XYZ file of C-alpha atoms in Angstrom:
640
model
C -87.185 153.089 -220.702
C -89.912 155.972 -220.412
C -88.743 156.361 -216.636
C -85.201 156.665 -217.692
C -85.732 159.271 -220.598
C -87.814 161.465 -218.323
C -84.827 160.968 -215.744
C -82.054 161.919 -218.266
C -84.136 165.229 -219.393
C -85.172 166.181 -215.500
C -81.277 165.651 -214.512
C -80.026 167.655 -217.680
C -82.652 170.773 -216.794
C -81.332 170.449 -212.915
C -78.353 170.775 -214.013
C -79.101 174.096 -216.598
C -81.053 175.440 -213.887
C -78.056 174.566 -211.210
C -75.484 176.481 -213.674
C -77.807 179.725 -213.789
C -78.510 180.205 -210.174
C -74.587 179.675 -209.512
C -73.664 182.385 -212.212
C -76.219 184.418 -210.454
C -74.636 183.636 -207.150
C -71.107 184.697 -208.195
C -71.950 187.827 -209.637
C -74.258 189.172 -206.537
C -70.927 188.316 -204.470
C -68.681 190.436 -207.070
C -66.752 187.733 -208.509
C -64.848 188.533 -211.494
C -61.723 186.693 -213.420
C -58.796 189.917 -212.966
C -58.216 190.029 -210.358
C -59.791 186.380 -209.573
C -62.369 185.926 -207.312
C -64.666 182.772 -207.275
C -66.241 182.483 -203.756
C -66.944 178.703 -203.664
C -68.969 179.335 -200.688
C -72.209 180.211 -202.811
C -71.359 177.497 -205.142
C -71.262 174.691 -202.794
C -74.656 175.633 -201.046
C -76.236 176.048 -204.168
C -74.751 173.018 -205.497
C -75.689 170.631 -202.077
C -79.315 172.017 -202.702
C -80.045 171.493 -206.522
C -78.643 167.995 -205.818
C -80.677 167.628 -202.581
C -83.467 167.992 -205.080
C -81.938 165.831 -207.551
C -81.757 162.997 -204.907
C -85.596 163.253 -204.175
C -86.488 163.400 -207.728
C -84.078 160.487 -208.780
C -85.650 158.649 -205.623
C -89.107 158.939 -207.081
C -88.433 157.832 -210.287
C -86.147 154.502 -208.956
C -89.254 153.892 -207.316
C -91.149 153.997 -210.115
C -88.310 152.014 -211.839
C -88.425 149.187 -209.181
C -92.430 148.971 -208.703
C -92.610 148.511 -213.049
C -89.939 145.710 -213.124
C -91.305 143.019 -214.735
C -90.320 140.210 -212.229
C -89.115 139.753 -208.710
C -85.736 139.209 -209.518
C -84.901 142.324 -211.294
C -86.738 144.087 -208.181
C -84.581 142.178 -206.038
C -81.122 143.530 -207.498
C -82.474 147.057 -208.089
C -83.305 147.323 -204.351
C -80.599 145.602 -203.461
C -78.112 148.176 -205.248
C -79.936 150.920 -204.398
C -79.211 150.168 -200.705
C -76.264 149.695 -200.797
C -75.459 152.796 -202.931
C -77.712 154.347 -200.235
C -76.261 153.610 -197.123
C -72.914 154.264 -198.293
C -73.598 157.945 -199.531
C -75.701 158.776 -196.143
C -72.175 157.640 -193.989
C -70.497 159.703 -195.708
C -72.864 162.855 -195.893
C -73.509 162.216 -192.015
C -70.117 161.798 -191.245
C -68.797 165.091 -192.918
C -71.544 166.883 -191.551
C -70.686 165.745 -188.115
C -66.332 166.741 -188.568
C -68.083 170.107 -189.918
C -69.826 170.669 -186.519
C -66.863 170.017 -184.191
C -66.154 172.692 -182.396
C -62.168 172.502 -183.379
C -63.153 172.266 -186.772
C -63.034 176.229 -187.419
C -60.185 176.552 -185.671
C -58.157 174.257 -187.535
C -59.268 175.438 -190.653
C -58.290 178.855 -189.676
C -54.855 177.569 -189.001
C -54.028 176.215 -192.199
C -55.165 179.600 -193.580
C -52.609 182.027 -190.893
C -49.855 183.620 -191.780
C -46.455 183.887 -189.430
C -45.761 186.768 -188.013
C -43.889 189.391 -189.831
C -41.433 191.810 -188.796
C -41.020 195.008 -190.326
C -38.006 197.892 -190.224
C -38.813 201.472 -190.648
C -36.230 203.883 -191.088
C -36.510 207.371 -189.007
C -39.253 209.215 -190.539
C -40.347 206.726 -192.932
C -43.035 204.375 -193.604
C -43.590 200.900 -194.549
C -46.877 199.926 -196.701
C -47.947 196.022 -196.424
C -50.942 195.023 -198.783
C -52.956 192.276 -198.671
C -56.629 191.111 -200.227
C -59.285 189.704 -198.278
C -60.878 187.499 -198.566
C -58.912 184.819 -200.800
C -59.704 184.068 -204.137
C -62.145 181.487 -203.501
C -63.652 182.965 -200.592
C -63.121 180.656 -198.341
C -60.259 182.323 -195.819
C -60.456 186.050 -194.739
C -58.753 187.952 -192.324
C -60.511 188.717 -189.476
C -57.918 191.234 -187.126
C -54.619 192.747 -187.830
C -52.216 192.618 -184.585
C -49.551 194.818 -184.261
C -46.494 194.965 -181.687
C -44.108 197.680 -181.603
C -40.636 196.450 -180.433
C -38.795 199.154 -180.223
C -39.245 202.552 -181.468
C -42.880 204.420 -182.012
C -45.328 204.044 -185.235
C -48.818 205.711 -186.090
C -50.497 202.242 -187.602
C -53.263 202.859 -190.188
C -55.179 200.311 -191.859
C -57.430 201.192 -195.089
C -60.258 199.479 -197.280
C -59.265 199.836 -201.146
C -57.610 203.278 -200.283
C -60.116 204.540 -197.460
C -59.308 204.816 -194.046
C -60.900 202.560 -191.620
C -58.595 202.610 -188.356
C -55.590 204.641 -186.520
C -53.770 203.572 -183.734
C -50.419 205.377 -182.023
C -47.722 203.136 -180.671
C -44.999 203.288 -178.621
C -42.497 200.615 -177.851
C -43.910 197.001 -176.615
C -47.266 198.354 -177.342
C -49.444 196.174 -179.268
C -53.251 196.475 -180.543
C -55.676 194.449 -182.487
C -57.237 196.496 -185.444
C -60.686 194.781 -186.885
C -60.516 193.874 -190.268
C -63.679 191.670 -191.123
C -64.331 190.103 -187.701
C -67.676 187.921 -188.564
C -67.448 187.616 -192.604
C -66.285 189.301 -195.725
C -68.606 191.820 -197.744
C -66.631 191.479 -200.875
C -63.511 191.251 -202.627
C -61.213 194.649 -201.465
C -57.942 194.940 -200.971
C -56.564 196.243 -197.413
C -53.418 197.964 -196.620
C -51.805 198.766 -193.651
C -49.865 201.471 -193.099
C -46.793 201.836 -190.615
C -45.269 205.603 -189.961
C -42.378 206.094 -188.159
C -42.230 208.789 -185.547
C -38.832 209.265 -184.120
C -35.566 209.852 -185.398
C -34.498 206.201 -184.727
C -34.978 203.192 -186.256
C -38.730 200.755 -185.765
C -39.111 197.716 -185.071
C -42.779 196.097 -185.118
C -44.290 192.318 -185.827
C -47.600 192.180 -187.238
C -49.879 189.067 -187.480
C -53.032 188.660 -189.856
C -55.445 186.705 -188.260
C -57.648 184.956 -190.343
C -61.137 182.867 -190.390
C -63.175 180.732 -192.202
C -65.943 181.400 -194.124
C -68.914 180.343 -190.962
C -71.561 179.142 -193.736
C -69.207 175.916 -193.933
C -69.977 174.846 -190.288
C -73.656 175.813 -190.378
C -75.545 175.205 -193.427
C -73.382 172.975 -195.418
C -73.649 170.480 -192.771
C -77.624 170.898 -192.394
C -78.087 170.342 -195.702
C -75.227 167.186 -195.294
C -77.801 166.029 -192.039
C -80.857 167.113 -194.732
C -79.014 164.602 -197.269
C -78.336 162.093 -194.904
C -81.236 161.361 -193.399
C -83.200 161.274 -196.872
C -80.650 158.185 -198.224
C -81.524 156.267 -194.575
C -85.078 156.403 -195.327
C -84.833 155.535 -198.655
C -82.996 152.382 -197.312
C -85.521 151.753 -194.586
C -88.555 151.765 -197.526
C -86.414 149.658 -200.042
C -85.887 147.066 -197.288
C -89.338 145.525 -197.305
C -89.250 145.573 -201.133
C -85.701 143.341 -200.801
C -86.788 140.854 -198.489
C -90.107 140.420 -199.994
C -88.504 139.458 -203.587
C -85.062 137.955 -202.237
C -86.765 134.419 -202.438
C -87.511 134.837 -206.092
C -83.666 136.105 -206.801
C -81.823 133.539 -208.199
C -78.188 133.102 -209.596
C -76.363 136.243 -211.276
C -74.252 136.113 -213.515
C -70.803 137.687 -213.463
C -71.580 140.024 -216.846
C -75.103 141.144 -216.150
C -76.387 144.147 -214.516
C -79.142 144.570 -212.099
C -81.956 144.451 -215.327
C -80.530 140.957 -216.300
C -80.892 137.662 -214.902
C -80.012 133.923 -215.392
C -82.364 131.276 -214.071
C -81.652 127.982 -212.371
C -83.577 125.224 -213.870
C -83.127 122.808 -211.014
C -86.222 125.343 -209.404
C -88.319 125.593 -212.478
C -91.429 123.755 -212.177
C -92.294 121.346 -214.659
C -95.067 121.513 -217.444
C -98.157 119.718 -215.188
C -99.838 119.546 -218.705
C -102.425 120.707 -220.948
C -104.402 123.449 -219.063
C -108.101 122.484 -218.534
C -110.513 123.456 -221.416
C -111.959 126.352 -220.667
C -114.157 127.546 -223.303
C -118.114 126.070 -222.947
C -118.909 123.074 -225.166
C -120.986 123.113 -228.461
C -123.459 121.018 -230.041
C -121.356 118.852 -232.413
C -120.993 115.421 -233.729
C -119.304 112.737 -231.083
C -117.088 111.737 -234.471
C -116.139 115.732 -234.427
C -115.266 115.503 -230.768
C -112.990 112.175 -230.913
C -111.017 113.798 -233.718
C -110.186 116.909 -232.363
C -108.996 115.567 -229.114
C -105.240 114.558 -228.865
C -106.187 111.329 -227.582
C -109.703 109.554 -227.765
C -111.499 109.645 -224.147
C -112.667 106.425 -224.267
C -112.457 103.959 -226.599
C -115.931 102.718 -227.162
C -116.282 105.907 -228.386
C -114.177 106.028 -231.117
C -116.573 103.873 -232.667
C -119.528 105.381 -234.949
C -122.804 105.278 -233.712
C -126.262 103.847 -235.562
C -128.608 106.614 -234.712
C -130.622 109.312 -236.450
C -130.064 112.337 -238.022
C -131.386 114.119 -235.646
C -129.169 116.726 -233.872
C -127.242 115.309 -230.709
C -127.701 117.522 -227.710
C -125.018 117.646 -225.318
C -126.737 116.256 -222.674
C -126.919 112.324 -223.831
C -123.053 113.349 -225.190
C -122.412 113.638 -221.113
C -123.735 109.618 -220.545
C -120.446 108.014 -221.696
C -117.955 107.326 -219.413
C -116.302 110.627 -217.795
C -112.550 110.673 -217.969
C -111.257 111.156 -214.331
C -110.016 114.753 -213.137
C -105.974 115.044 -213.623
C -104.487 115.587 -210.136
C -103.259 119.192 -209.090
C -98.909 119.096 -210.029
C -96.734 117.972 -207.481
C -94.340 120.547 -206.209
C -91.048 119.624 -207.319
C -89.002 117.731 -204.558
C -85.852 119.903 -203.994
C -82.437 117.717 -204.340
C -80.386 117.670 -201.524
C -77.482 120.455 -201.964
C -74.047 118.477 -203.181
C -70.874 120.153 -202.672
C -71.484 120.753 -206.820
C -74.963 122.724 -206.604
C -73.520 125.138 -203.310
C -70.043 125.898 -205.417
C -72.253 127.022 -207.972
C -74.725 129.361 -205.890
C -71.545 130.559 -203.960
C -70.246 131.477 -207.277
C -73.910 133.183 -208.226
C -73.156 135.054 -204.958
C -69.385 136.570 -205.323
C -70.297 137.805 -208.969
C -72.720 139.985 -207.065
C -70.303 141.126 -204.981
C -71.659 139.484 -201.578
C -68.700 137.818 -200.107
C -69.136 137.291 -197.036
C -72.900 135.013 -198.232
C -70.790 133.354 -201.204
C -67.824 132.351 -198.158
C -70.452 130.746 -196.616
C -71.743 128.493 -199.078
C -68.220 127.397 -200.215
C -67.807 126.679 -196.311
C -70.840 124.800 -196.616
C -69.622 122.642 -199.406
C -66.511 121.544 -197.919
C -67.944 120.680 -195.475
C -69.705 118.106 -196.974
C -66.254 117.412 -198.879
C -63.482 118.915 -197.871
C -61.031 118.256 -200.207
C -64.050 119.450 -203.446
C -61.021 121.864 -204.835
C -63.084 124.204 -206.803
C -65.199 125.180 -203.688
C -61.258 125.683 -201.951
C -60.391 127.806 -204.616
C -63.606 130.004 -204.454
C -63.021 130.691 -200.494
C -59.436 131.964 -201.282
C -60.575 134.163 -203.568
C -63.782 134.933 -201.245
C -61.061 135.692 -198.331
C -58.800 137.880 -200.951
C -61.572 139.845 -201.455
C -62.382 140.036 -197.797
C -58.802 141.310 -197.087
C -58.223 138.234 -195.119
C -55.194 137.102 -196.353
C -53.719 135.198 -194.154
C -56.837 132.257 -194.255
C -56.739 133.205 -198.284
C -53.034 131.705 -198.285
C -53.932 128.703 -196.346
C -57.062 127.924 -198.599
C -54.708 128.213 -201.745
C -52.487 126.255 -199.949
C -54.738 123.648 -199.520
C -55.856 123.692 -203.087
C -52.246 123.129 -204.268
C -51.792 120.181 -202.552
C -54.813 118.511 -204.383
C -53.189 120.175 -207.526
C -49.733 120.374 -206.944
C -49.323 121.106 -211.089
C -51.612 124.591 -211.657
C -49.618 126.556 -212.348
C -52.863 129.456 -211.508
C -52.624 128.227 -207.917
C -49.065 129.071 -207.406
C -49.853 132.203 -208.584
C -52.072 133.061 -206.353
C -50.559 131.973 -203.183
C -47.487 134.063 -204.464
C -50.510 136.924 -204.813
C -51.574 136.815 -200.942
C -48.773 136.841 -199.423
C -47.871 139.135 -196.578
C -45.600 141.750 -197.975
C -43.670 142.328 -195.024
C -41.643 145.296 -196.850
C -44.694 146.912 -198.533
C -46.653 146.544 -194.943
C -44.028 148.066 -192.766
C -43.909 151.098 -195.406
C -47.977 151.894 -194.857
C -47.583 151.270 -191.104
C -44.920 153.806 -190.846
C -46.972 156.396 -193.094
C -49.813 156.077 -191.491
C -48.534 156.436 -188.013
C -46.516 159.685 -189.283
C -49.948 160.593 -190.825
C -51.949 160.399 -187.154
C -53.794 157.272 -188.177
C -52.607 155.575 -185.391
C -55.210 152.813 -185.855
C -54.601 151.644 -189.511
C -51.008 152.229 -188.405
C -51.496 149.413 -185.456
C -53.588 147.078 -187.647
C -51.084 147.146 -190.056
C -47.987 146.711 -187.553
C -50.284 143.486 -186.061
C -50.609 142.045 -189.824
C -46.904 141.856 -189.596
C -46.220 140.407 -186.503
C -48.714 137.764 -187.200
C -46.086 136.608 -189.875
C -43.426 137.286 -188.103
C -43.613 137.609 -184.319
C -39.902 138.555 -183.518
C -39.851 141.502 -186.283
C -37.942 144.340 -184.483
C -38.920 146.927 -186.786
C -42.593 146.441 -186.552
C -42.440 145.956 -182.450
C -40.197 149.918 -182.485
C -43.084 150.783 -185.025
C -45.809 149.707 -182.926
C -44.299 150.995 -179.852
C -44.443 154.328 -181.212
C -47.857 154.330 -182.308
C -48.891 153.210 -179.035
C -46.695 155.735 -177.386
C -48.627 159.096 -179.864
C -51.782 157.254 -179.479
C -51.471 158.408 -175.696
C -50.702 154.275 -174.611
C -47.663 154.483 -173.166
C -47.297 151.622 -171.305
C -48.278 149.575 -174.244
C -45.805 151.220 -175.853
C -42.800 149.743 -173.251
C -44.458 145.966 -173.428
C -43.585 146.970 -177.037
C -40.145 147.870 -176.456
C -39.980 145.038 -173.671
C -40.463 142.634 -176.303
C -37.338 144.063 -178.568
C -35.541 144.095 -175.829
C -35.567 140.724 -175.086
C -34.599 139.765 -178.855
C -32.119 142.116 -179.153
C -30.676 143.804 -175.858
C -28.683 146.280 -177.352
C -30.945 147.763 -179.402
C -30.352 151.524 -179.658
C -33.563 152.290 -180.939
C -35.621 150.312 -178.455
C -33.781 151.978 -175.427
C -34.233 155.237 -176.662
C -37.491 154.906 -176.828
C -38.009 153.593 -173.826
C -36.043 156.177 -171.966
C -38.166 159.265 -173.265
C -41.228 157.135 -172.865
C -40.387 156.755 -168.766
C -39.192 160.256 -168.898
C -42.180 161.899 -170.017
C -44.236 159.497 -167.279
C -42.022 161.019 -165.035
C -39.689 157.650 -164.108
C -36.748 159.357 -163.780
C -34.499 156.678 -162.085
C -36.086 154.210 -165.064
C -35.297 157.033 -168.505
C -31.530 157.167 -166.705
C -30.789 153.834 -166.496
C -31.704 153.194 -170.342
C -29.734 156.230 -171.189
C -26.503 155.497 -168.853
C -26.962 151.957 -171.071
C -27.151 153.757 -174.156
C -24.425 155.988 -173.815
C -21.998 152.634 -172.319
C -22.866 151.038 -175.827
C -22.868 153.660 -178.404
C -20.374 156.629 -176.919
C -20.956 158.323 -179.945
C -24.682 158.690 -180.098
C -25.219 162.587 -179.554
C -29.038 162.083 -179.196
C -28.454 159.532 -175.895
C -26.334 161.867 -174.399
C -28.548 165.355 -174.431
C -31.481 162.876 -173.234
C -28.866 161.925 -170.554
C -28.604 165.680 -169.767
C -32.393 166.287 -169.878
C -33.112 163.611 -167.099
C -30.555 165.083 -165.017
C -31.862 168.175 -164.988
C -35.420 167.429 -163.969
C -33.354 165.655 -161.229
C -32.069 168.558 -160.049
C -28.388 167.343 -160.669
C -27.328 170.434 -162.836
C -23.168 169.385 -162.948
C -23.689 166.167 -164.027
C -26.249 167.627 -167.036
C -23.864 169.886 -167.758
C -21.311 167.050 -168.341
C -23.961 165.042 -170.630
C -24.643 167.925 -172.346
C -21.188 169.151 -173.225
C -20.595 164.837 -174.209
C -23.586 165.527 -177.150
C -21.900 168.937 -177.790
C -19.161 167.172 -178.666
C -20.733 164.940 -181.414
C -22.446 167.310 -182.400
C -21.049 170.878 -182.250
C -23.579 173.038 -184.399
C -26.886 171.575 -182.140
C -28.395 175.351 -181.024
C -30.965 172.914 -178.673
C -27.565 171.175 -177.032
C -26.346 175.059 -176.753
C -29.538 176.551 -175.027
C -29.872 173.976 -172.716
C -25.878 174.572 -171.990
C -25.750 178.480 -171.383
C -29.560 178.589 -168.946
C -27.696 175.535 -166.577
C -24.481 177.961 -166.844
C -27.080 181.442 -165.766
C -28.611 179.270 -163.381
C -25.159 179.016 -161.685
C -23.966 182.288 -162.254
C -27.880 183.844 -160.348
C -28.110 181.062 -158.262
C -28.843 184.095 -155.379
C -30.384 186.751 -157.266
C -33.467 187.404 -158.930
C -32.797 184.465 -160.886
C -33.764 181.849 -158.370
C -37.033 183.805 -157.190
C -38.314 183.333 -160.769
C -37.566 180.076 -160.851
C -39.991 179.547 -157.842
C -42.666 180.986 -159.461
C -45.095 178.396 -160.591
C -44.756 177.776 -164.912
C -41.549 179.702 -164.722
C -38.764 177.386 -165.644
C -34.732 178.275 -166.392
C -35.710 179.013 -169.875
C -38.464 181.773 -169.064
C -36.451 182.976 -166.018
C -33.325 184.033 -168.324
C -35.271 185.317 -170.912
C -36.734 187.488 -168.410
C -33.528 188.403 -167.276
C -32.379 189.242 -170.651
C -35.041 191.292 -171.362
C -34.490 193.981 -168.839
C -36.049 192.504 -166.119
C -33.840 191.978 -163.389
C -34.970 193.626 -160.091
C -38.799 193.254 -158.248
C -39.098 197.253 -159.063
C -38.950 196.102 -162.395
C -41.473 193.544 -162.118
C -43.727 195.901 -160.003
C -43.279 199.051 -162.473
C -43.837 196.993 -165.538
C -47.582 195.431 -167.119
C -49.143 192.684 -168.516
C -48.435 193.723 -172.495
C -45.039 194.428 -171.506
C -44.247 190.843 -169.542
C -46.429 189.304 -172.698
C -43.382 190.873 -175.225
C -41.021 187.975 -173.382
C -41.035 184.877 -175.628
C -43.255 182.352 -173.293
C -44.454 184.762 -171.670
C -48.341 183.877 -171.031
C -50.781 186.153 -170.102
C -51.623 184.169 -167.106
C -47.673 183.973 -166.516
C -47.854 187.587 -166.670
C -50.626 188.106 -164.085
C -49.059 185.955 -161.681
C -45.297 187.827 -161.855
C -47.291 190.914 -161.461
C -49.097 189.801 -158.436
C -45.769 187.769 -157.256
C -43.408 191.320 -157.061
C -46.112 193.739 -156.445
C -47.006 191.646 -152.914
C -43.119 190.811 -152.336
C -42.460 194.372 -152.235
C -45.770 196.027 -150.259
C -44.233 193.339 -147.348
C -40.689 194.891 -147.997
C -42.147 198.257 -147.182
């Protein structure tokens, strides 16, 4: 009780202590409530430290805790916990620390952070102001560079620090530049403006983008001190494990309402009373009539008689000549009973209210096997497998219960407990394979299918997962298998198509579309896949006809549209410049027309133009760029 006191007032001044140093943090980083500004970054270091301390501290004193128990078997369950607890908290510490030191992990962050691009109008002579604070109000996202792209038109860009100026930069049409805002991290709190002035007499067009980051001291120190955290839980486990093992043979049966300072003990392994303990204290000159009365029984009994001698005082010695009573042997150890399908139920039971299942599934295992049909030990391995998540062998245990005891009404509870909710399973497998989890997602779609084989929904299911997961030909045994329950199954071919399609089975993806479209004419989505396989075909007539067939069903699809008016360009420049793109390596229909439509539309153009001003083209790659460049430029030096 001392050890927990101290504990509760060390914990309570960490904690005063932790409070101060963050209120210190927060103001040297200029936090303030108008406007807000409460950089968590400072917080959580300071936070992950104090309570790296707190961990060694509370560490010592559970120690301290464990090594005063009183007896084995408290030491047992404290150790026991504390492991547990231990190795829990250390996967977890370890295993954010190592998603904080991926190398995508800053990235991503950033992304959820970005902006879209914006596109601002400025009207002859005018100017446009944007505003924006950096960093956020927690500090965790800044911006890092402003990038600005003039369209059309010509703008004097100006970006400024709380009303100072910090960059210029002059722009004429499809010009772009990067101004630095706070590449590597913010300072403070300030608020940043830029400023867009136009300078012609005609209307400008420009699309900004504010590029942001990610405060850096999340991917460095906060996962040391997670590694720091880590690492001090696993060798807390490795010094408790000695102390478990040692006093595991002295733990005995828990029960379900006591905590780790309590226990119950299991007579059948006390050891009986071997009797009075020998007397230890030396013997005294006394009368042999004193001696026979104070013992609980006489030691012999000749000597229970009085004797006909003098007065004079009896010395121990001639007290020693009468007969010695023999030694009593040493105690017999106990002989241990051999375990009855009774005495293992009731240790299994010991075991599941401490929460080890898997040990308490064993001994009710144990027991029927001895008797197979001893119903309480069937009863405590369903509920052993419930907790286990292993349902299915749950149900069959209950089952087997209820046939001894057709009339509980508790039993028929329970089987109606564990059973596979088809409905309720299908919903998580679909979530989670929307969510990316494609492995909970396929566990999930297998729990089902283990009820049911044939269930179509959870094969299409499962055959999607497979397919995202980067499996595809998983994916068609998947689809295989629907197939040959349902033929016609519009999902199942559809699938299948754009799964042989993107492995680049083309004769395969048509025949499951030409299929599709013979049974369900009025399926837009068959159709335009119809038109996309024909395409990479090279049989531009017949996608046209597919594609005006899902037009039809659907006449406001802007996809159906686009893919409609690049086959109708590609006809209509099937000898100019058109086709020449369309040689070029990563240059498709869709890049080639925009291209086109962009002003592009002779090799002088190509040759006069650069990089930044390819790089305007939606698609348009910087490598694409190079290689156009390089493409025209040598096309015409050989013309000349």
């Amino acid at each position: 009780m001392r050890i927990r006191r101290i504990r509760k007032a060390v914990f309570a001044g960490i904690i005063a202590l932790t409070l101060v140093l963050i209120f210190a943090r927060l103001d040297a980083e200029g936090a303030g409530i108008k406007p807000l500004f409460l950089p968590v970054n400072g917080i959580i270091e300071i936070c992950l430290i104090m309570g790296f301390v707190s961990a060694i501290i509370g560490l010592f004193l559970r120690h301290l805790e464990i090594k005063n128990a009183p007896r084995d078997g408290q030491r047992y369950l404290m150790a026991k916990s504390s492991m547990a607890r231990a190795i829990r908290t250390a996967g977890f510490a370890i295993g954010l620390a190592v998603v904080l030191l991926l190398a995508v992990t800053p990235s991503l962050a950033a992304t959820l952070f970005s902006d879209a691009p914006q596109v601002v109008q400025i009207d002859p002579r005018n100017r446009e102001v944007v505003t924006f604070t950096s960093p956020d109000p927690l500090g965790v996202s800044f911006v890092t560079h402003a990038t600005v792209v003039v369209t059309s038109g010509h703008a004097l860009v100006t970006l400024t620090r709380n009303g100072v100026n910090v960059s210029t930069v002059d722009l004429n049409a499809t010009q772009r530049d990067t101004l630095d805002v706070e590449p590597r991290m913010w300072a403070t709190s300030a608020t940043w403006s830029l400023i867009f002035q136009n300078q012609v007499s005609n209307d400008t067009y420009l699309t900004f983008v504010l590029e942001k980051g990610v405060v850096p001291t999340l991917f460095s120190t906060v996962p040391f001190l997670l590694f720091l955290y880590g690492a001090t839980e696993t060798s807390w486990w490795i010094v408790l494990r000695p102390v478990r093992d040692r006093t595991k043979s002295a733990s005995l049966s828990v029960a379900a309402n006591l905590d780790e300072d309590e226990r119950v003990y299991d007579g059948t392994l006390q050891v009986s009373n071997p009797g009075p303990e020998p007397d230890l204290e030396p013997q005294r000159e006394i009368p042999p009539a004193t001696v026979v009365a104070s013992n609980s029984r006489p030691r012999n009994p000749v000597s229970a008689a009085p004797f006909s001698i003098p007065s004079a005082p009896v010395s121990p010695r001639p007290a020693a000549t009468a007969p010695a009573e023999p030694a009593s042997p040493p105690p017999r150890p106990v002989a241990r009973q051999p375990e009855t399908p009774a005495s293992l139920a009731k240790k299994a039971e010991g075991l599941a209210a401490a929460g080890n299942y898997q040990d308490a599934l064993e001994a009710y295992e144990s027991a029927l096997d001895i008797d197979r049909n001893y119903l309480p030990a069937l009863l405590g391995r369903g509920s052993c497998l419930t907790r286990l998540n292993r349902k299915p062998e749950a149900l069959a245990a209950y089952e087997g219960a209820a046939a001894l005891d057709p009339k509980n009404g508790n039993l028929r509870q329970k089987i109606e407990e564990v059973r596979v909710d088809v409905p309720g399973l299908l919903s998580r497998a679909l979530i989670a394979s929307a969510s990316g989890n494609y492995t909970q997602a396929l566990s999930l779609f297998d729990d089902i299918l283990e009820v049911e084989p044939s269930n179509v929904n959870a094969l299409i299911g499962k055959a999607v997962a497979y397919r995202r997961s980067g499996k595809p030909q998983e994916a068609v045994n998947c689809l295989d298998l629907v197939l040959g329950v349902q033929p016609n199954n519009a999902s199942a071919l559809l699938n299948r198509g754009n799964i042989l399609f993107s492995e680049g089975d083309l004769e395969g993806a048509l025949e499951a579309f030409d299929h599709l479209t013979q049974l369900y004419p009025n399926d837009e989505e068959a159709w335009a896949a119809q038109g996309d396989v024909l395409v990479k075909m090279g049989r531009d007539d017949d996608a046209l006809r597919a594609y005006a067939e899902a037009l039809k069903r659907s006449p406001g699809d802007e996809g159906i549209q686009r893919h409609i008016l690049e086959l109708q360009a590609a006809k209509v420049d099937d000898s100019g410049i058109f086709q020449e793109l369309f040689g070029i390596k990563g240059i498709g229909k869709a890049r080639a027309k925009a291209l086109i439509d962009a002003g592009f539309k002779t090799a002088e153009d190509f040759a006069k133009a650069t990089a930044k001003d390819l790089m305007t083209v939606k698609g348009i790659t910087r490598k694409l760029a190079d290689d156009l460049l390089e493409h025209f430029r040598a096309s015409l030096a050989e013309a000349r």
